[in-house]
Tab-separated table of C-alpha atoms and ligand atoms in Angstrom:
chain	number	residue	atom	x	y	z
A	136	MET	CA	18.375	-11.840	-3.554
A	137	PRO	CA	17.318	-10.226	-0.259
A	138	ASN	CA	20.255	-8.914	1.763
A	139	VAL	CA	19.833	-11.455	4.525
A	140	GLN	CA	19.807	-14.406	2.149
A	141	LEU	CA	22.900	-13.006	0.514
A	142	TYR	CA	24.493	-12.625	3.929
A	143	ILE	CA	23.638	-16.189	4.897
A	144	THR	CA	24.999	-17.531	1.619
A	145	LEU	CA	28.201	-15.538	1.992
A	146	SER	CA	28.535	-16.560	5.649
A	147	ILE	CA	28.219	-20.245	4.784
A	148	PHE	CA	30.792	-19.774	2.050
A	149	CYS	CA	33.136	-17.945	4.455
A	150	LEU	CA	32.653	-20.654	7.096
A	151	PHE	CA	33.576	-23.221	4.496
A	152	LEU	CA	36.680	-21.253	3.504
A	153	SER	CA	37.747	-20.706	7.093
A	154	ALA	CA	37.177	-24.393	7.902
A	155	CYS	CA	39.485	-25.328	5.015
A	156	ALA	CA	42.001	-22.645	6.025
A	157	GLY	CA	41.802	-23.890	9.618
A	158	GLN	CA	43.539	-27.087	8.619
A	159	SER	CA	46.729	-25.223	7.860
A	160	SER	CA	46.488	-22.155	10.080
A	161	SER	CA	45.461	-21.431	13.649
A	162	THR	CA	44.376	-17.798	12.993
A	163	PRO	CA	40.746	-17.376	14.150
A	164	PRO	CA	38.399	-16.279	11.375
A	165	ALA	CA	37.589	-12.567	11.334
A	166	ALA	CA	34.229	-11.806	12.938
A	167	ALA	CA	31.570	-11.628	10.230
A	168	THR	CA	29.799	-8.298	9.818
A	169	PRO	CA	26.228	-8.642	11.096
A	170	PRO	CA	23.528	-8.400	8.450
A	171	PRO	CA	22.159	-4.906	7.956
A	172	LEU	CA	18.830	-4.462	9.695
A	173	THR	CA	17.822	-1.633	7.453
A	174	LEU	CA	17.111	-1.259	3.784
A	175	PRO	CA	17.453	2.109	2.107
A	176	LEU	CA	14.245	4.111	2.225
A	177	ALA	CA	13.260	7.222	0.280
A	178	ASP	CA	13.596	8.930	3.643
A	179	PRO	CA	17.111	8.280	4.972
A	180	HIS	CA	15.962	9.714	8.311
A	181	ALA	CA	12.899	7.498	8.603
A	182	SER	CA	12.138	6.668	12.233
A	183	GLN	CA	13.302	3.350	13.665
A	184	PRO	CA	9.792	1.802	13.719
A	185	THR	CA	9.305	2.881	10.089
A	186	GLN	CA	12.584	1.274	9.055
A	187	ALA	CA	11.678	-1.817	11.066
A	188	LEU	CA	8.307	-2.072	9.336
A	189	TYR	CA	9.911	-1.966	5.921
A	190	TYR	CA	12.567	-4.472	6.897
A	191	ASN	CA	10.024	-6.858	8.417
A	192	LEU	CA	7.746	-6.650	5.394
A	193	GLN	CA	10.679	-7.636	3.255
A	194	GLN	CA	11.371	-10.582	5.567
A	195	LEU	CA	7.765	-11.744	5.260
A	196	SER	CA	7.789	-11.492	1.493
A	197	GLY	CA	8.207	-14.876	-0.127
A	198	HIS	CA	6.571	-16.569	2.867
A	199	HIS	CA	3.296	-14.790	3.538
A	200	LEU	CA	0.643	-12.624	1.985
A	201	LEU	CA	-0.777	-9.943	4.270
A	202	PHE	CA	-4.445	-9.362	3.615
A	203	GLY	CA	-5.535	-5.733	3.527
A	204	HIS	CA	-8.870	-3.921	3.433
A	205	GLN	CA	-9.682	-0.251	2.826
A	206	ASP	CA	-11.665	1.671	5.498
A	207	SER	CA	-11.901	-1.592	7.380
A	208	LEU	CA	-12.457	-0.271	10.924
A	209	ALA	CA	-14.548	2.739	9.894
A	210	TYR	CA	-17.624	0.951	8.588
A	211	GLY	CA	-18.837	-2.190	6.910
A	212	HIS	CA	-21.540	-3.422	4.625
A	213	ASP	CA	-24.129	-3.296	7.433
A	214	TRP	CA	-22.726	-1.053	10.198
A	215	TRP	CA	-21.178	2.362	10.666
A	216	ALA	CA	-18.462	3.794	12.923
A	217	ASP	CA	-18.333	1.242	15.746
A	218	GLU	CA	-15.412	1.461	18.120
A	219	ASP	CA	-13.397	-1.643	17.329
A	220	ARG	CA	-15.088	-3.521	14.551
A	221	SER	CA	-14.455	-4.574	10.971
A	222	ASP	CA	-16.244	-6.890	8.562
A	223	ILE	CA	-13.012	-8.895	8.518
A	224	LYS	CA	-12.987	-9.213	12.319
A	225	ASP	CA	-16.685	-10.145	12.343
A	226	ILE	CA	-15.822	-13.173	10.226
A	227	SER	CA	-12.374	-14.140	11.465
A	228	GLY	CA	-11.850	-12.651	14.922
A	229	SER	CA	-9.016	-10.442	13.677
A	230	HIS	CA	-8.629	-7.173	11.848
A	231	ALA	CA	-6.940	-7.213	8.458
A	232	ALA	CA	-3.125	-7.130	8.435
A	233	VAL	CA	-3.152	-3.979	6.321
A	234	VAL	CA	-5.761	-1.278	6.770
A	235	GLY	CA	-6.252	1.497	4.221
A	236	TRP	CA	-7.542	5.024	4.815
A	237	GLU	CA	-8.577	7.865	2.534
A	238	LEU	CA	-7.618	11.508	3.008
A	239	GLY	CA	-9.741	13.138	0.279
A	240	GLY	CA	-11.364	16.263	1.741
A	241	LEU	CA	-8.645	16.829	4.350
A	242	GLU	CA	-6.987	19.374	2.059
A	243	LEU	CA	-10.136	21.530	2.236
A	244	GLY	CA	-10.255	21.452	6.018
A	245	HIS	CA	-13.344	19.235	6.087
A	246	ASP	CA	-14.201	17.220	9.208
A	247	VAL	CA	-15.091	14.151	7.152
A	248	ASN	CA	-13.543	12.635	4.060
A	249	ILE	CA	-15.177	12.162	0.667
A	250	ASP	CA	-16.803	8.950	1.958
A	251	LYS	CA	-18.072	10.676	5.157
A	252	VAL	CA	-15.489	9.132	7.467
A	253	ASN	CA	-14.723	11.537	10.296
A	254	PHE	CA	-11.012	12.403	10.341
A	255	GLN	CA	-10.733	12.472	14.122
A	256	GLN	CA	-12.300	9.050	14.369
A	257	MET	CA	-10.002	7.887	11.572
A	258	GLN	CA	-7.009	8.884	13.691
A	259	GLY	CA	-8.408	6.758	16.510
A	260	TRP	CA	-8.891	3.750	14.233
A	261	ILE	CA	-5.371	4.137	12.844
A	262	LYS	CA	-4.120	3.841	16.429
A	263	THR	CA	-6.371	0.839	17.060
A	264	ALA	CA	-5.007	-0.898	13.964
A	265	PHE	CA	-1.429	-0.038	14.979
A	266	ARG	CA	-1.976	-1.460	18.468
A	267	ALA	CA	-3.410	-4.594	16.875
A	268	GLY	CA	-0.058	-4.936	15.094
A	269	ALA	CA	-1.438	-4.088	11.658
A	270	VAL	CA	-0.076	-1.804	8.952
A	271	ASN	CA	-1.822	1.453	8.054
A	272	THR	CA	-1.762	2.830	4.530
A	273	LEU	CA	-3.122	6.148	3.231
A	274	SER	CA	-4.422	7.237	-0.147
A	275	TRP	CA	-5.483	10.760	-1.067
A	276	HIS	CA	-8.059	11.665	-3.692
A	277	MET	CA	-6.972	15.289	-3.426
A	278	SER	CA	-9.004	17.973	-5.156
A	279	ASN	CA	-7.062	20.132	-7.563
A	280	PRO	CA	-5.554	23.164	-5.805
A	281	VAL	CA	-5.591	25.181	-9.039
A	282	THR	CA	-9.039	24.463	-10.454
A	283	GLY	CA	-10.838	23.517	-7.245
A	284	GLU	CA	-12.264	20.485	-9.035
A	285	SER	CA	-12.365	17.005	-7.527
A	286	ALA	CA	-9.671	14.324	-7.949
A	287	TRP	CA	-11.790	12.984	-10.826
A	288	SER	CA	-11.172	15.930	-13.132
A	289	LYS	CA	-9.182	16.331	-16.310
A	290	ASP	CA	-7.412	19.647	-16.026
A	291	GLY	CA	-4.023	18.872	-14.455
A	292	GLN	CA	-2.314	22.278	-14.244
A	293	ILE	CA	0.432	20.763	-12.129
A	294	LYS	CA	3.001	23.426	-13.038
A	295	ALA	CA	0.957	26.034	-11.171
A	296	MET	CA	1.260	23.951	-7.963
A	297	LEU	CA	5.017	23.677	-8.085
A	298	PRO	CA	7.565	26.247	-6.870
A	299	GLY	CA	7.052	29.534	-8.702
A	300	GLY	CA	3.492	28.604	-9.718
A	301	SER	CA	0.410	30.645	-8.852
A	302	ALA	CA	-1.117	27.900	-6.656
A	303	HIS	CA	2.101	26.823	-4.969
A	304	GLU	CA	1.252	28.274	-1.570
A	305	LYS	CA	-2.198	26.718	-1.741
A	306	PHE	CA	-0.729	23.346	-2.631
A	307	LYS	CA	1.679	23.547	0.289
A	308	ALA	CA	-1.242	24.438	2.541
A	309	PHE	CA	-2.985	21.243	1.332
A	310	LEU	CA	0.086	19.214	2.245
A	311	ASP	CA	0.322	21.050	5.583
A	312	ARG	CA	-3.139	19.769	6.477
A	313	PHE	CA	-1.793	16.254	6.084
A	314	VAL	CA	1.255	17.118	8.203
A	315	SER	CA	-1.058	18.224	11.035
A	316	PHE	CA	-3.228	15.123	10.666
A	317	ASN	CA	-0.120	12.965	10.724
A	318	GLN	CA	1.310	14.709	13.793
A	319	ALA	CA	-1.591	13.353	15.810
A	320	LEU	CA	-0.873	9.765	14.767
A	321	VAL	CA	1.136	9.070	17.878
A	322	ASP	CA	0.925	6.131	20.229
A	323	ILE	CA	2.779	5.413	23.460
A	324	ASP	CA	5.160	2.464	23.302
A	325	SER	CA	5.833	-0.099	26.046
A	326	ASN	CA	8.540	2.184	27.527
A	327	GLY	CA	6.103	5.071	27.816
A	328	GLN	CA	7.709	6.870	24.872
A	329	PRO	CA	5.639	8.529	22.136
A	330	VAL	CA	5.931	6.788	18.800
A	331	SER	CA	4.862	8.271	15.517
A	332	ILE	CA	2.833	5.541	13.784
A	333	PRO	CA	4.517	4.345	10.568
A	334	ILE	CA	2.357	4.767	7.490
A	335	ILE	CA	2.548	3.457	3.945
A	336	PHE	CA	1.732	6.614	2.003
A	337	ARG	CA	0.357	6.113	-1.529
A	338	PRO	CA	-0.162	9.514	-3.104
A	339	TRP	CA	-0.915	10.250	-6.792
A	340	HIS	CA	-2.064	6.698	-7.404
A	341	GLU	CA	-3.362	5.103	-10.617
A	342	HIS	CA	-1.653	7.757	-12.717
A	343	SER	CA	-1.395	5.371	-15.673
A	344	GLY	CA	-5.152	5.969	-15.987
A	345	ASP	CA	-6.793	9.223	-17.076
A	346	TRP	CA	-9.504	9.520	-14.412
A	347	PHE	CA	-7.569	11.752	-11.975
A	348	TRP	CA	-6.170	15.200	-12.746
A	349	TRP	CA	-2.645	13.865	-12.072
A	350	GLY	CA	-3.083	10.967	-14.523
A	351	LYS	CA	-1.615	10.269	-17.921
A	352	GLY	CA	-3.527	12.222	-20.543
A	353	ASN	CA	-4.328	15.020	-18.097
A	354	THR	CA	-0.748	15.957	-17.369
A	355	ARG	CA	2.736	15.743	-18.847
A	356	GLU	CA	5.020	13.016	-17.556
A	357	ALA	CA	7.674	15.493	-16.423
A	358	ASP	CA	5.054	17.394	-14.405
A	359	TYR	CA	3.801	14.222	-12.717
A	360	ILE	CA	7.361	13.344	-11.750
A	361	ALA	CA	7.954	16.861	-10.436
A	362	LEU	CA	4.709	16.669	-8.429
A	363	TRP	CA	5.778	13.426	-6.779
A	364	GLN	CA	9.318	14.599	-6.084
A	365	PHE	CA	8.091	17.875	-4.623
A	366	THR	CA	5.643	16.031	-2.376
A	367	VAL	CA	8.398	13.845	-0.936
A	368	HIS	CA	10.823	16.742	-0.675
A	369	TYR	CA	8.316	18.996	1.095
A	370	LEU	CA	7.045	16.408	3.579
A	371	ARG	CA	10.436	14.885	4.322
A	372	ASP	CA	12.912	17.761	4.091
A	373	VAL	CA	10.845	20.860	4.774
A	374	ARG	CA	8.251	19.564	7.235
A	375	GLY	CA	10.392	16.830	8.811
A	376	VAL	CA	7.894	13.990	8.387
A	377	HIS	CA	9.765	10.729	9.035
A	378	ASN	CA	7.133	8.035	9.467
A	379	LEU	CA	6.316	7.451	5.804
A	380	ILE	CA	7.040	4.593	3.446
A	381	TYR	CA	6.239	5.778	-0.096
A	382	ALA	CA	4.210	3.477	-2.365
A	383	TYR	CA	4.087	3.942	-6.138
A	384	ALA	CA	0.883	2.515	-7.616
A	385	PRO	CA	0.038	2.717	-11.323
A	386	ASP	CA	-3.201	1.097	-12.443
A	387	ARG	CA	-2.929	-2.238	-14.221
A	388	GLY	CA	-5.978	-1.493	-16.394
A	389	ARG	CA	-3.851	0.880	-18.469
A	390	ILE	CA	-0.720	-1.256	-18.609
A	391	ASP	CA	-0.187	-3.626	-21.511
A	392	LEU	CA	0.959	-6.996	-20.164
A	393	GLN	CA	3.076	-7.558	-23.292
A	394	ASN	CA	4.916	-4.362	-22.572
A	395	PHE	CA	4.640	-4.073	-18.817
A	396	ASP	CA	7.612	-1.887	-18.007
A	397	GLU	CA	6.754	0.785	-20.527
A	398	GLY	CA	3.336	1.330	-18.941
A	399	TYR	CA	4.511	0.794	-15.391
A	400	PHE	CA	7.329	3.313	-15.485
A	401	TRP	CA	5.420	6.184	-17.079
A	402	GLY	CA	5.855	8.862	-14.429
A	403	TYR	CA	8.260	6.891	-12.250
A	404	PRO	CA	9.901	9.507	-10.038
A	405	GLY	CA	13.107	7.539	-9.449
A	406	ASP	CA	14.344	4.863	-7.055
A	407	GLU	CA	15.235	7.409	-4.400
A	408	TYR	CA	11.584	8.585	-4.159
A	409	ILE	CA	9.887	5.176	-4.001
A	410	ASP	CA	9.858	2.387	-1.424
A	411	ILE	CA	7.063	0.092	-2.537
A	412	ILE	CA	6.647	-1.176	-6.073
A	413	GLY	CA	2.869	-1.221	-5.999
A	414	LEU	CA	0.095	-1.983	-8.422
A	415	ASP	CA	-3.597	-1.107	-8.276
A	416	ASP	CA	-5.343	-3.933	-10.043
A	417	TYR	CA	-9.046	-4.520	-10.543
A	418	SER	CA	-8.687	-5.781	-14.110
A	419	ASP	CA	-7.006	-9.084	-13.195
A	420	LEU	CA	-8.966	-9.586	-9.982
A	421	GLY	CA	-12.320	-10.128	-11.636
A	422	ARG	CA	-13.316	-6.993	-13.535
A	423	ASP	CA	-12.410	-8.562	-16.890
A	424	GLU	CA	-14.953	-11.288	-16.168
A	425	SER	CA	-15.746	-12.029	-19.794
A	426	LEU	CA	-12.338	-13.722	-20.125
A	427	PRO	CA	-12.022	-17.451	-19.344
A	428	LEU	CA	-10.966	-18.061	-15.740
A	429	SER	CA	-7.691	-19.613	-16.855
A	430	GLU	CA	-6.828	-16.446	-18.779
A	431	GLN	CA	-7.740	-14.236	-15.821
A	432	HIS	CA	-5.468	-16.362	-13.646
A	433	ARG	CA	-2.638	-16.186	-16.175
A	434	ARG	CA	-2.903	-12.410	-16.353
A	435	LEU	CA	-2.956	-11.910	-12.588
A	436	VAL	CA	0.097	-14.153	-12.219
A	437	LYS	CA	1.884	-12.160	-14.938
A	438	SER	CA	1.062	-8.828	-13.303
A	439	LEU	CA	2.263	-10.031	-9.902
A	440	GLU	CA	5.415	-11.502	-11.395
A	441	ASN	CA	6.172	-8.229	-13.102
A	442	ILE	CA	6.000	-6.124	-9.946
A	443	ALA	CA	7.927	-8.767	-7.979
A	444	ARG	CA	10.647	-8.782	-10.624
A	445	ILE	CA	10.890	-4.984	-10.627
A	446	ALA	CA	10.992	-4.910	-6.829
A	447	ALA	CA	13.770	-7.540	-6.766
A	448	GLU	CA	15.796	-5.591	-9.327
A	449	LYS	CA	15.520	-2.501	-7.158
A	450	ASN	CA	15.830	-4.198	-3.756
A	451	LYS	CA	12.368	-2.940	-2.821
A	452	ILE	CA	9.057	-4.514	-1.813
A	453	ALA	CA	6.204	-5.417	-4.151
A	454	ALA	CA	2.547	-5.105	-3.157
A	455	LEU	CA	-0.888	-5.168	-4.695
A	456	THR	CA	-1.718	-1.796	-3.216
A	457	GLU	CA	-5.424	-1.724	-4.159
A	458	GLY	CA	-7.893	-3.880	-6.029
A	459	GLY	CA	-10.650	-6.431	-5.751
A	460	TYR	CA	-13.749	-7.784	-7.406
A	461	GLU	CA	-16.794	-5.636	-6.728
A	462	GLY	CA	-19.592	-7.643	-5.137
A	463	ILE	CA	-17.438	-10.821	-4.972
A	464	PRO	CA	-19.811	-12.785	-7.218
A	465	SER	CA	-17.904	-16.026	-6.749
A	466	ALA	CA	-18.436	-17.867	-3.433
A	467	ARG	CA	-14.976	-19.425	-3.533
A	468	TYR	CA	-13.222	-16.322	-4.755
A	469	TRP	CA	-10.595	-16.281	-1.989
A	470	THR	CA	-9.262	-19.824	-2.190
A	471	GLN	CA	-9.952	-20.480	-5.865
A	472	ARG	CA	-9.003	-17.169	-7.429
A	473	LEU	CA	-6.776	-15.054	-5.219
A	474	GLN	CA	-4.758	-17.626	-3.331
A	475	PRO	CA	-3.716	-19.731	-6.351
A	476	ALA	CA	-2.437	-16.627	-8.150
A	477	PHE	CA	-0.528	-15.131	-5.241
A	478	SER	CA	1.059	-18.473	-4.389
A	479	ALA	CA	1.576	-19.555	-8.013
A	480	THR	CA	5.318	-19.050	-8.385
A	481	GLN	CA	8.382	-18.022	-6.448
A	482	LEU	CA	7.953	-14.524	-7.862
A	483	THR	CA	4.247	-14.079	-7.130
A	484	ARG	CA	4.928	-15.132	-3.545
A	485	GLN	CA	7.201	-12.113	-3.169
A	486	VAL	CA	4.202	-9.790	-3.331
A	487	VAL	CA	3.847	-9.114	0.364
A	488	TYR	CA	0.377	-7.660	0.696
A	489	ALA	CA	-2.859	-7.339	-1.210
A	490	MET	CA	-5.421	-4.762	-0.194
A	491	VAL	CA	-9.003	-4.994	-1.382
A	492	TRP	CA	-11.129	-1.850	-1.589
A	493	ARG	CA	-13.824	-0.729	0.826
A	494	ASN	CA	-17.120	-2.279	1.871
A	495	ALA	CA	-19.446	0.639	1.292
A	496	ASN	CA	-22.313	0.715	3.772
A	497	ALA	CA	-25.203	-0.562	1.680
A	498	GLN	CA	-27.889	1.484	3.388
A	499	ARG	CA	-26.048	4.795	3.506
A	500	GLU	CA	-24.770	4.598	-0.064
A	501	GLN	CA	-27.828	2.833	-1.472
A	502	ARG	CA	-25.702	0.467	-3.546
A	503	GLU	CA	-23.706	-2.745	-3.378
A	504	HIS	CA	-20.146	-1.462	-3.610
A	505	PHE	CA	-17.996	-3.868	-1.592
A	506	PHE	CA	-14.747	-5.737	-2.209
A	507	GLY	CA	-14.183	-7.569	1.076
A	508	PRO	CA	-16.380	-10.252	2.626
A	509	PHE	CA	-18.770	-9.613	5.521
A	510	ALA	CA	-20.689	-11.905	7.849
A	511	GLY	CA	-23.507	-13.446	5.852
A	512	HIS	CA	-21.905	-12.942	2.445
A	513	PRO	CA	-21.727	-16.183	0.394
A	514	SER	CA	-17.899	-15.990	0.268
A	515	ALA	CA	-17.423	-15.612	4.048
A	516	ALA	CA	-16.735	-19.326	4.714
A	517	ASP	CA	-14.242	-19.432	1.876
A	518	PHE	CA	-12.570	-16.296	3.213
A	519	LEU	CA	-12.100	-18.063	6.531
A	520	ASN	CA	-10.333	-20.949	4.773
A	521	PHE	CA	-8.210	-18.433	2.907
A	522	VAL	CA	-7.039	-16.611	6.035
A	523	ASN	CA	-6.621	-19.876	7.954
A	524	SER	CA	-4.014	-21.054	5.463
A	525	ASP	CA	-0.381	-20.733	6.539
A	526	PHE	CA	0.251	-18.378	3.657
A	527	VAL	CA	-2.276	-15.625	4.362
A	528	MET	CA	-1.968	-13.393	7.411
A	529	LEU	CA	-4.339	-11.136	9.295
A	530	ALA	CA	-3.263	-8.749	12.067
A	531	ASN	CA	-3.341	-11.393	14.819
A	532	GLU	CA	-0.741	-13.549	13.062
A	533	LEU	CA	1.829	-10.862	12.379
A	534	PRO	CA	5.233	-10.747	14.048
A	535	ALA	CA	6.132	-7.483	15.815
A	536	LEU	CA	6.453	-5.398	12.678
A	537	TYR	CA	7.638	-2.209	14.335
A	538	GLN	CA	10.707	-3.650	16.011
A	539	HIS	CA	13.858	-4.930	14.450
A	540	PRO	CA	14.290	-8.639	15.117
A	541	HIS	CA	17.055	-9.316	17.652
B	52	BMA	C1	-13.702	4.909	-5.248
B	52	BMA	C2	-15.126	4.561	-4.852
B	52	BMA	C3	-15.753	5.850	-4.423
B	52	BMA	C4	-14.937	6.502	-3.309
B	52	BMA	C5	-13.483	6.637	-3.681
B	52	BMA	C6	-12.605	7.143	-2.569
B	52	BMA	O1	-13.046	3.859	-5.846
B	52	BMA	O2	-15.121	3.620	-3.801
B	52	BMA	O3	-17.060	5.595	-3.966
B	52	BMA	O4	-15.461	7.765	-2.983
B	52	BMA	O5	-13.007	5.383	-4.128
B	52	BMA	O6	-12.634	6.315	-1.438
């Protein structure tokens, strides 16, 4: 039960008790302790806006689903690097509620990431999304500091990156590049004060798969855990980064639904290193298209229920941190596939956001690699119905996420 609900229940119970007691005694009831406006984060010194974001996301969970989209302001299916545009805004008038960004290439000092997005421009778009009230989240397809190979390589060698290892200084230098990037993510609040923009940071994602050097099969579990813990320790305690909410995101494709926890917790670094119980899921969102629709629905519901259950057990937040159906072949995908699953049960409704992957620019990449709608796509009208429902939120419907409610 979320803290506030527990508080309300207890308060009603106490009111009842004091009303009964009042019949025989004139002692005023003791003032109730106000509900805590913070939930424990992996970073106990997280900035106020970061704590507020986490708290407010938890308040929204159970009531709303925030729609997210990777690289949303950077480019779309048919445009590139406009100032304040997204395929989502083209259709709906608003940016997505959650906007994802990719850091791959930053570690090497490149000006652009692995998808050619300019890092300086990315910083500008992160600010634009923040000012629009949205949530920014970062992933990092980091190349391997030991082997020099890309994220999609098999030779983990994590031990060499950790303290005492031959590539430890290099690994720290990779993380330092992120610290510098992050230091520039500052906006000015309404009181003229600088505010470091809160970020949901999702490093070392999809590690239940074997396609990244940090994944299962390419590394030992203990080394993965040590990698994660070192990353948090270095950013938080050594470099003093306090605007991060840490998201853990195994890939559903390599988790057996009959035995969810066993797959999900491979590599889990511990409750004190994790804030968001995430899941990257393409399998249940359309990729397993040979299955009957009813079975696809059942599986998505099960996956969402599992992360919501785990999040509730740990007093954390559940989110579908990445996923989608490439090419969106079904015109009513949003209202007939996604919405019914996310709103299916009390548990699935706890999953607070769902972020679909990027809309690769068709001309530049010479392929159809998109997961969100765009103006002119057959699912655009259905997407509008989806986001117009009371349940689904875009940026323009969000409460002030970076302030504690008064
Ligand atoms: C993948 C694909 C790639 C891309 C990478 C990082 O899933 O979209 O084309 O380079 O993500 O954004």
